[in-house]
Amino acid sequence: MQGLKRLEYRGYDSAGVALAAPGMDKIAVRKKAGRLVNLEKEIQRSPLPDATVAIGHTRWATNGEPSDVNAHPHMSADGHIALIHNGIIENANTLKFDLQAEGYTFVSGTDTEVAAKLLGKIANTIITETGHPDLFTAVRRMARMLSGAFTILAVDSRQPDIVVGARHDSPLVVGLGKGENFLGSDVAAFVAYTKDAMELGQDQAVCITNRSVTVTDFTGHEITDSHRFTVDWDASAAEKGGWPSFMDKEIHEDPAAVADTLLGRFAENGDIVLDEVRISPEVFRSIDKIIVVACGTASYAGMVAKYAIEHWVRIPVEVELAHEFRYRDPILTPRTLVVAISQSGETMDTLMALRHAREQGSRVLAICNTQGSSIPRESDAVLYTHAGPEIAVASTKAFVAQVVAAYLLGLYFAQVKGTMFRDEIHQIVKQLKAMPKKIQWVLDTQSEVVEKAAKRMLNARSFLFLGRHVGYPVAMEGALKLKEVAYTFTEGFAAGELKHGPIALVDEGEPVVVIVPSARGRNTLHNKVISGIEEVKARGAFTIVVAEEGDPDVERYADMVFWRPACPTLLSPLVDVVPLQMFAMDMATLKGYDVDKPRNLAKSVTVE
Ligand code: F6R
């Protein structure tokens, strides 16, 4: 139950457990629709026996509505086997049809039940063939018959000392304990018990007992070189630690996420060293185009990267939503570097995009927050963000960490390619190192006005978010946050687009949030954004503005202001996004919504 609690952010529309112990005839199962707490109540009502092995699941429905019967685990027809599954089994209907023809009946609308019934059948065939149960072989045999994406775990009451798993295009990590072993969708499931973990490769199966871990491919060949790693964060990092919500805690970890992502990335002489990036400087020098692939918040971090890297390195950077990427036949060469940005490292759309890029001969570098996850594992190189575990479904601290990693990559490129003077790079690095304090300033001084704005806007039915240059992705991100957690219709767009259509949406009292660049440096940009504010104001908009401390023009036109401390324009997304994260959280909290687990969403989108 502790493990499930830590994984609940990945899906929370139903949950269930299955247990086995010596002497038990059938598997013991409890499952319930809704949050984990419903399952806990069910177990209190109908306690479970002691057990030696168990599997548990929290679900994000892909196939069959959230309900008690559709919740996992699902059982084999004879009740000996229980199975849980993540992903989508694409040939489930065909398999079901065949099983039905043999007399099998189904109670749920899930593809998972098909796998459970199929596994039960295979397991019994093996018993007939060999005279004894062999769940490991049965799971492998079944895995070879499934198409689509799956992580499957199963237990069998006839072998109450093992848990068997298999994965294809869906995550599974092994936790190596003392006298106990674990399997989890990510390390959060078991980090309270062990920090020693092992990656499981694509199309591999695993059998754990309390003392052993055996890994094979789907044909049964043993794999002995699985990569082991130590989880670099503590179980307490995945606890609320006194904060009202994970989102609140994680927004307040923005400064640390930035500082920690910068840590250990510089030589004594100030040069950038990206040790874990296993791409040689020669290859870096040969790169003539970068394509960032990502989804949602991570794609907005990619958009910030485009502005910074193009400016510093003078090579074209495209940013593409990962799910669109491979379907448009992108131009990829060995001189293209594809940068896949992902907090979870498991987003299926992003994973598919990077596979496509590698197939076409391009190199892929992952910017990722999760050790041992699929995206860094399948990339040529990785630059880890050190934001620590992000539990709230809405991404906050991971965004600032992704932006910092992208800056580091851009500056490293500039260093290797010689497109900037060393002094210039060192100057930006110095400014970057000053950003955590500036973010802290926003957290310390702006939270009251942000909350006031949220209270005032509580009944607003829609919002427009405007920004230009790096303020544009920040506007998109601010709009996404509000959609996700406060369920408000928002539209984020480039401020220059205003007159090309969206201004028609502005009516008396319409809230418009504007990111205003500093008047220093890029003055023309500043003036143009100010003109945009005037234009919406003239049409009755209520303007909430994110601007540099003491900007006199802003004072004149804004109804409410979230101030940022002065900082270079290219680095400003790191501070500008912070009040917008808080604003979305405050709106959701005031509306009484669960900010950590917004409806319909899940943290890792492991299906396409
Ligand atoms: C928004 C959010 C999503 C993710 C997106 C990509 O708050 O969390 O938009 O950013 O699903 O997820 P990762 O970064 O895990 O690939």
Tab-separated table of N, CA and C in Angstrom, residues 514 516-520 522-534 537 543 545-561 563:
chain	number	residue	atom	x	y	z
A	514	VAL	N	-0.307	39.060	-19.094
A	514	VAL	CA	0.718	39.431	-20.072
A	514	VAL	C	2.112	39.347	-19.446
A	516	VAL	N	5.638	40.763	-19.648
A	516	VAL	CA	6.287	41.930	-20.256
A	516	VAL	C	7.801	41.792	-20.137
A	517	PRO	N	8.514	41.853	-21.253
A	517	PRO	CA	9.980	41.776	-21.157
A	517	PRO	C	10.551	43.049	-20.545
A	518	SER	N	11.783	42.945	-20.131
A	518	SER	CA	12.438	44.101	-19.515
A	518	SER	C	12.582	45.235	-20.530
A	519	ALA	N	12.521	46.462	-20.033
A	519	ALA	CA	12.720	47.611	-20.935
A	519	ALA	C	14.205	47.774	-21.264
A	520	ARG	N	15.045	47.157	-20.382
A	520	ARG	CA	16.486	47.237	-20.667
A	520	ARG	C	16.797	46.256	-21.796
A	522	ARG	N	16.212	44.773	-24.745
A	522	ARG	CA	15.329	44.658	-25.916
A	522	ARG	C	14.138	45.603	-25.778
A	523	ASN	N	14.437	46.892	-25.864
A	523	ASN	CA	13.436	47.897	-25.595
A	523	ASN	C	12.247	47.834	-26.554
A	524	THR	N	12.528	47.546	-27.835
A	524	THR	CA	11.423	47.529	-28.798
A	524	THR	C	10.392	46.473	-28.417
A	525	LEU	N	10.900	45.333	-27.964
A	525	LEU	CA	9.993	44.265	-27.535
A	525	LEU	C	9.097	44.749	-26.405
A	526	HIS	N	9.735	45.394	-25.444
A	526	HIS	CA	9.010	45.905	-24.290
A	526	HIS	C	7.888	46.828	-24.749
A	527	ASN	N	8.239	47.777	-25.628
A	527	ASN	CA	7.243	48.753	-26.065
A	527	ASN	C	6.094	48.087	-26.804
A	528	LYS	N	6.418	47.084	-27.597
A	528	LYS	CA	5.356	46.424	-28.373
A	528	LYS	C	4.392	45.682	-27.444
A	529	VAL	N	4.962	45.033	-26.414
A	529	VAL	CA	4.081	44.316	-25.486
A	529	VAL	C	3.217	45.317	-24.717
A	530	ILE	N	3.811	46.440	-24.343
A	530	ILE	CA	3.034	47.473	-23.637
A	530	ILE	C	1.881	47.958	-24.537
A	531	SER	N	2.163	48.140	-25.829
A	531	SER	CA	1.087	48.550	-26.750
A	531	SER	C	-0.028	47.513	-26.744
A	532	GLY	N	0.372	46.236	-26.721
A	532	GLY	CA	-0.627	45.159	-26.678
A	532	GLY	C	-1.507	45.296	-25.440
A	533	ILE	N	-0.883	45.608	-24.310
A	533	ILE	CA	-1.678	45.764	-23.073
A	533	ILE	C	-2.666	46.926	-23.248
A	534	GLU	N	-2.162	48.019	-23.799
A	534	GLU	CA	-3.051	49.169	-24.008
A	534	GLU	C	-4.249	48.781	-24.861
A	537	LYS	N	-6.654	46.647	-22.954
A	537	LYS	CA	-7.220	47.482	-21.882
A	537	LYS	C	-8.325	48.378	-22.466
A	543	THR	N	-6.239	43.364	-16.748
A	543	THR	CA	-4.887	42.900	-17.068
A	543	THR	C	-4.078	42.539	-15.828
A	545	VAL	N	-0.230	41.455	-15.039
A	545	VAL	CA	1.012	41.580	-15.793
A	545	VAL	C	2.189	41.045	-14.990
A	546	VAL	N	3.045	40.283	-15.658
A	546	VAL	CA	4.300	39.851	-15.042
A	546	VAL	C	5.378	40.775	-15.606
A	547	ALA	N	6.055	41.545	-14.761
A	547	ALA	CA	6.983	42.552	-15.288
A	547	ALA	C	8.137	42.796	-14.334
A	548	GLU	N	9.146	43.471	-14.870
A	548	GLU	CA	10.340	43.749	-14.058
A	548	GLU	C	10.027	44.811	-13.003
A	549	GLU	N	10.558	44.539	-11.825
A	549	GLU	CA	10.332	45.416	-10.685
A	549	GLU	C	10.488	46.888	-11.086
A	550	GLY	N	9.479	47.671	-10.786
A	550	GLY	CA	9.571	49.120	-10.983
A	550	GLY	C	9.346	49.592	-12.411
A	551	ASP	N	8.890	48.731	-13.294
A	551	ASP	CA	8.641	49.153	-14.686
A	551	ASP	C	7.516	50.200	-14.694
A	552	PRO	N	7.807	51.472	-15.028
A	552	PRO	CA	6.799	52.532	-14.884
A	552	PRO	C	5.639	52.380	-15.877
A	553	ASP	N	5.920	51.864	-17.067
A	553	ASP	CA	4.842	51.714	-18.055
A	553	ASP	C	3.800	50.715	-17.577
A	554	VAL	N	4.302	49.700	-16.938
A	554	VAL	CA	3.417	48.647	-16.463
A	554	VAL	C	2.485	49.194	-15.385
A	555	GLU	N	3.072	49.978	-14.484
A	555	GLU	CA	2.270	50.561	-13.408
A	555	GLU	C	1.058	51.278	-13.994
A	556	ARG	N	1.261	51.901	-15.146
A	556	ARG	CA	0.198	52.701	-15.758
A	556	ARG	C	-0.937	51.847	-16.319
A	557	TYR	N	-0.583	50.703	-16.904
A	557	TYR	CA	-1.611	49.963	-17.661
A	557	TYR	C	-2.127	48.694	-16.995
A	558	ALA	N	-1.424	48.212	-15.992
A	558	ALA	CA	-1.826	46.910	-15.431
A	558	ALA	C	-2.826	47.094	-14.302
A	559	ASP	N	-3.793	46.175	-14.242
A	559	ASP	CA	-4.703	46.185	-13.092
A	559	ASP	C	-4.036	45.509	-11.897
A	560	MET	N	-3.271	44.483	-12.172
A	560	MET	CA	-2.503	43.835	-11.092
A	560	MET	C	-1.144	43.446	-11.668
A	561	VAL	N	-0.114	43.480	-10.828
A	561	VAL	CA	1.233	43.151	-11.323
A	561	VAL	C	1.875	42.087	-10.448
A	563	TRP	N	5.563	41.036	-9.815
A	563	TRP	CA	6.891	41.568	-10.140
A	563	TRP	C	7.950	40.474	-10.244
